[in-house]
Each structure stands twice: as structure tokens, then as C-alpha cells.
Tab-separated table of C-alpha atoms in Angstrom:
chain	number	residue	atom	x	y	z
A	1	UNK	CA	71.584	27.386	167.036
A	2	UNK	CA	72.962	30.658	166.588
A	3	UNK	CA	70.623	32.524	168.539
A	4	UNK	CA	72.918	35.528	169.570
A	5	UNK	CA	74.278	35.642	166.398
A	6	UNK	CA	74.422	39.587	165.144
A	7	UNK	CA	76.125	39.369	161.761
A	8	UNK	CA	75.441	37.720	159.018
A	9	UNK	CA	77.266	38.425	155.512
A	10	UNK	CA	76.719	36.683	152.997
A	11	UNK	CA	79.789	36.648	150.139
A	12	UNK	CA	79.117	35.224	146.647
A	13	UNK	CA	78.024	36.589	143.539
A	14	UNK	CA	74.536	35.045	142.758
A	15	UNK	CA	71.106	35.859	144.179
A	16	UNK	CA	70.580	34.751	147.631
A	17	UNK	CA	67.034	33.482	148.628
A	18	UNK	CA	66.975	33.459	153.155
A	19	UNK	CA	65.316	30.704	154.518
A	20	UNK	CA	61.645	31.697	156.763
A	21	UNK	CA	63.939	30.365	159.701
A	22	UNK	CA	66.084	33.531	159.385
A	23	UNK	CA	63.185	35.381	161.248
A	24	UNK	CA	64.345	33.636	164.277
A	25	UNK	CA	67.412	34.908	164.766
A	26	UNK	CA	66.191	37.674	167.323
A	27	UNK	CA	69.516	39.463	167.501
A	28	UNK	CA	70.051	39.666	163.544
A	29	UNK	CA	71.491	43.337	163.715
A	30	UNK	CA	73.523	43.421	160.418
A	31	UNK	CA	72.388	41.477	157.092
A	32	UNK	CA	74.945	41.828	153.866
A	33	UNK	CA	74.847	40.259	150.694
A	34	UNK	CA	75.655	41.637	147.393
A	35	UNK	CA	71.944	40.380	145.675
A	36	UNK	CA	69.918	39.737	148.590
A	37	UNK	CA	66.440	38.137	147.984
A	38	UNK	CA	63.972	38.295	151.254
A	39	UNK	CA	60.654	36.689	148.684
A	40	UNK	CA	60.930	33.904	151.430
A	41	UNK	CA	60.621	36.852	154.049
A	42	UNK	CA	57.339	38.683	152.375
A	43	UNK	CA	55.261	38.056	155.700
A	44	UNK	CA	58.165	38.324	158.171
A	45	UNK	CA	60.832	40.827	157.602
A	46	UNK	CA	58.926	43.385	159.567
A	47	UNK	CA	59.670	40.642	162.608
A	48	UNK	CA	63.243	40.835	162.705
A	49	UNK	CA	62.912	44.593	164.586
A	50	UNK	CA	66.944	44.545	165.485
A	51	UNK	CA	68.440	45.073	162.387
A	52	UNK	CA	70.220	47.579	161.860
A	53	UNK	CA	72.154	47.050	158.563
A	54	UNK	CA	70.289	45.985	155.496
A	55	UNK	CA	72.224	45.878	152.062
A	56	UNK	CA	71.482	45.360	148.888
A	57	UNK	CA	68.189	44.005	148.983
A	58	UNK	CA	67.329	42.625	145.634
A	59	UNK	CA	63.267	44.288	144.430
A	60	UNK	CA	62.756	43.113	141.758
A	61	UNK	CA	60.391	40.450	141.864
A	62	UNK	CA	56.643	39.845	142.633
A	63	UNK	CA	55.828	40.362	146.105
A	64	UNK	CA	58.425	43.319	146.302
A	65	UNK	CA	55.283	45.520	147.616
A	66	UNK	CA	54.937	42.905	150.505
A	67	UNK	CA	58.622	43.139	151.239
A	68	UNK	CA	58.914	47.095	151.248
A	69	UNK	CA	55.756	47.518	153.509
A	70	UNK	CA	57.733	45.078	156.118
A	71	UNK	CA	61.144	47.245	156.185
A	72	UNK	CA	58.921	49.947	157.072
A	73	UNK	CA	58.746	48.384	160.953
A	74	UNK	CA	62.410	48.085	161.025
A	75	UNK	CA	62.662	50.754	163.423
A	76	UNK	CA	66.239	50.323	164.225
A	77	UNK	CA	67.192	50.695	160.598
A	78	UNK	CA	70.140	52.660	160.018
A	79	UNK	CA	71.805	51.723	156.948
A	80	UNK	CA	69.623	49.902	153.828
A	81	UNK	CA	70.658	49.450	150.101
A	82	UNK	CA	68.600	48.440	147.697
A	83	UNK	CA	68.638	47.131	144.174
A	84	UNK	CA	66.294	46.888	141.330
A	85	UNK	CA	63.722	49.292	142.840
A	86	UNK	CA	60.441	49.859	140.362
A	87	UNK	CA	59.046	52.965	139.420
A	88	UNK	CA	55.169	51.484	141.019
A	89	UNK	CA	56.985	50.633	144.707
A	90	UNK	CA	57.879	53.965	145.102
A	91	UNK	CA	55.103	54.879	147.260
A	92	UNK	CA	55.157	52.268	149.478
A	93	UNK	CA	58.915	52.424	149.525
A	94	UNK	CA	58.449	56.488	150.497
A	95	UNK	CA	56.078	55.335	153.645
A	96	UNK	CA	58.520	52.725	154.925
A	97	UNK	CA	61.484	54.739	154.748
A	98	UNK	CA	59.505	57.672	156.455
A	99	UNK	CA	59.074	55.166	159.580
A	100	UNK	CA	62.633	54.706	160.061
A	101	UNK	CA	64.217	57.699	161.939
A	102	UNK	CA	67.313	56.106	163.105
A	103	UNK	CA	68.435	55.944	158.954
A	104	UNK	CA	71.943	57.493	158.501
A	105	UNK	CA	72.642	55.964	155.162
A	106	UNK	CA	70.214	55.129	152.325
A	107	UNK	CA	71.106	53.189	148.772
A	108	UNK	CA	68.069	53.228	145.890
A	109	UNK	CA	69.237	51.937	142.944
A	110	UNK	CA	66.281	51.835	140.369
A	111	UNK	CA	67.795	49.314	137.668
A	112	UNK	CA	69.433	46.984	136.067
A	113	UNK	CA	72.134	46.164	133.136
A	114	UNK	CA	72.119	49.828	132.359
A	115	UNK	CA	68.194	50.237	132.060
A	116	UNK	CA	67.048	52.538	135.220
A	117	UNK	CA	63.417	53.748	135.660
A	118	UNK	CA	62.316	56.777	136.984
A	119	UNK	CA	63.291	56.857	141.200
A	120	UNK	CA	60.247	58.253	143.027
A	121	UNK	CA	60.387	58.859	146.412
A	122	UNK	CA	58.630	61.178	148.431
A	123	UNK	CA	59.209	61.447	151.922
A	124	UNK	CA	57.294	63.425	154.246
A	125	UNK	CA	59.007	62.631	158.066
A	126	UNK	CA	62.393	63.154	156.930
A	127	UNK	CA	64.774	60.520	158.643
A	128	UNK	CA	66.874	63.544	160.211
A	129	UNK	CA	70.219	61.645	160.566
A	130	UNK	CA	70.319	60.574	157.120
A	131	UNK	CA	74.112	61.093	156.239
A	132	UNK	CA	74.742	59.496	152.956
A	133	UNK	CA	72.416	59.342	149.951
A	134	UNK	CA	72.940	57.871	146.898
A	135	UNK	CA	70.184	57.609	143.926
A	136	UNK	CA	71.276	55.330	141.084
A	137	UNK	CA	68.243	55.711	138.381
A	138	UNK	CA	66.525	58.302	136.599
A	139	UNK	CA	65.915	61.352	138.136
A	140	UNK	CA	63.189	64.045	136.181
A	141	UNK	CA	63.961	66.576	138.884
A	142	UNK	CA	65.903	66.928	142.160
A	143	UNK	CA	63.514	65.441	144.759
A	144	UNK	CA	62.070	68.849	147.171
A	145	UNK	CA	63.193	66.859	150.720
A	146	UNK	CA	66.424	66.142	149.326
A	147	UNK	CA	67.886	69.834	150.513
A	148	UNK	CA	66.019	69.666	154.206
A	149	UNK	CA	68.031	66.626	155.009
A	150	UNK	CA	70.078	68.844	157.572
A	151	UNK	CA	72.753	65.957	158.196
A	152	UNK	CA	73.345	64.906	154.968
A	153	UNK	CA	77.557	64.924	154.263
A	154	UNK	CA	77.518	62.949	151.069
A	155	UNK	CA	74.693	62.876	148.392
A	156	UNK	CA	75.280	61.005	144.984
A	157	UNK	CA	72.907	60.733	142.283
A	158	UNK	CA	73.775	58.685	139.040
């Protein structure tokens, strides 16, 4: 059922957990929701290699390290947003998104109601057709790869 399905949003305004049985839809390219929740996913996300679209992936929870290191073999990735990023993921965080050179938009929101932490990425392989940028969390200084990006059209930090 649904096997060539390549969208999937999701509207509502709670937290959505996926099911493990999401891993099987093999031509998954686009996956919206506005407070996505892939704890289900921990061991699998790295599986579903066609997606594309990723947004607004919900961190903050235990196994968030688990989660992060699995975007990172989302090769295909080319637009990901996500929420509620902590300060001790940014590491891992910095080595997935380094792995995905296809990125054109990126979303890193390190919060929530109104209480951001420090946003710490540093990435070394510079996704070269990153567009769009948008920090949402504390910055204490303007990240060094942030002016290399040599496709970038719109950057917003808040």
C-alpha cells in the first residue's frame, strides 16, 4: 500500500510520532509536518535514501544523537528544517549535514518558547548549493563557513 507514494505532509498542530513502517515507503521523496518526531525512526531514517525534503524535524528528545547521525546518509537531501536543536548535537549535526551535498536550503532552530541555546555548527565540506540559511538561536559569533557558501541568496539569523 502506497508504495510509489512521494509526498507525504502531514497538517495538524501537535507532535507527530511516524510509525517504523514509514521506512518502507522506498520512494518517500518529500516529508512535511510542522513538529515532526522520527524517535520511532532512530535506527532507520538513514534507510529512506530518497528523500529529498525534510521539515521541521522535532530534536528534542533522547535519542536525538541517533536520529542526526541517520540524516547524515540522506544523500539526496536538499531541503531540511529542524526544531529544538541542542547545544551537545551540534557536532554530530555538523558531520551529517557535511555529507549532504545536494542541500540548497537548511533550517536550525535551537529552541523553544523563547529560550534558544547556543547554535554550533561547524562544517567542514561545505554543501556548495546551499541557497537559503536561516539560524534561529543564539549565535556568540558569525560562524567562519557561513561567508564561503558561494550560492547562498538568502541568509537569516534570529
Amino acid at each position: 500500500m502506497f508504495r510509489n507514494l512521494e509526498t507525504l505532509n502531514i497538517i495538524g498542530s501537535g507532535g507527530v510520532k511516524l510509525p517504523k513502517e514509514i521506512r518502507k515507503l522506498g520512494k518517500l521523496r518529500h516529508l512535511t509536518c510542522r513538529n515532526l518526531s522520527l524517535i520511532e525512526l532512530e535506527d532507520g531514517i538513514g534507510d529512506m535514501t530518497s528523500l529529498q525534503t525534510l521539515r521541521y524535524v522535532d530534536l528534542d528528545t533522547d535519542g536525538a544523537a541517533k536520529i542526526i547521525k541517520g540524516l547524515g546518509k540522506l544523500k539526496q537531501m536538499r531541503d531540511l528544517r529542524l526544531i529544538n536543536v541542542r547545544r551537545e548535537d551540534g557536532i554530530i549535526l555538523s558531520s551529517s549535514i557535511n555529507e549532504m551535498q545536494h542541500l540548497e536550503m537548511l533550517f536550525v532552530e535551537s529552541g523553544w518558547e523563547g529560550i534558544f541555546e547556543v547554535i554550533d555548527l561547524d562544517l567542514i565540506s561545505l554543501p556548495t548549493k546551499l541557497r537559503n540559511l536561516t539560524l534561529n538561536g543564539s549565535l556568540q559569533k558569525l560562524p567562519e563557513w557561513i561567508p564561503k557558501l558561494q550560492n547562498l541568496v538568502e541568509l537569516k539569523l534570529s
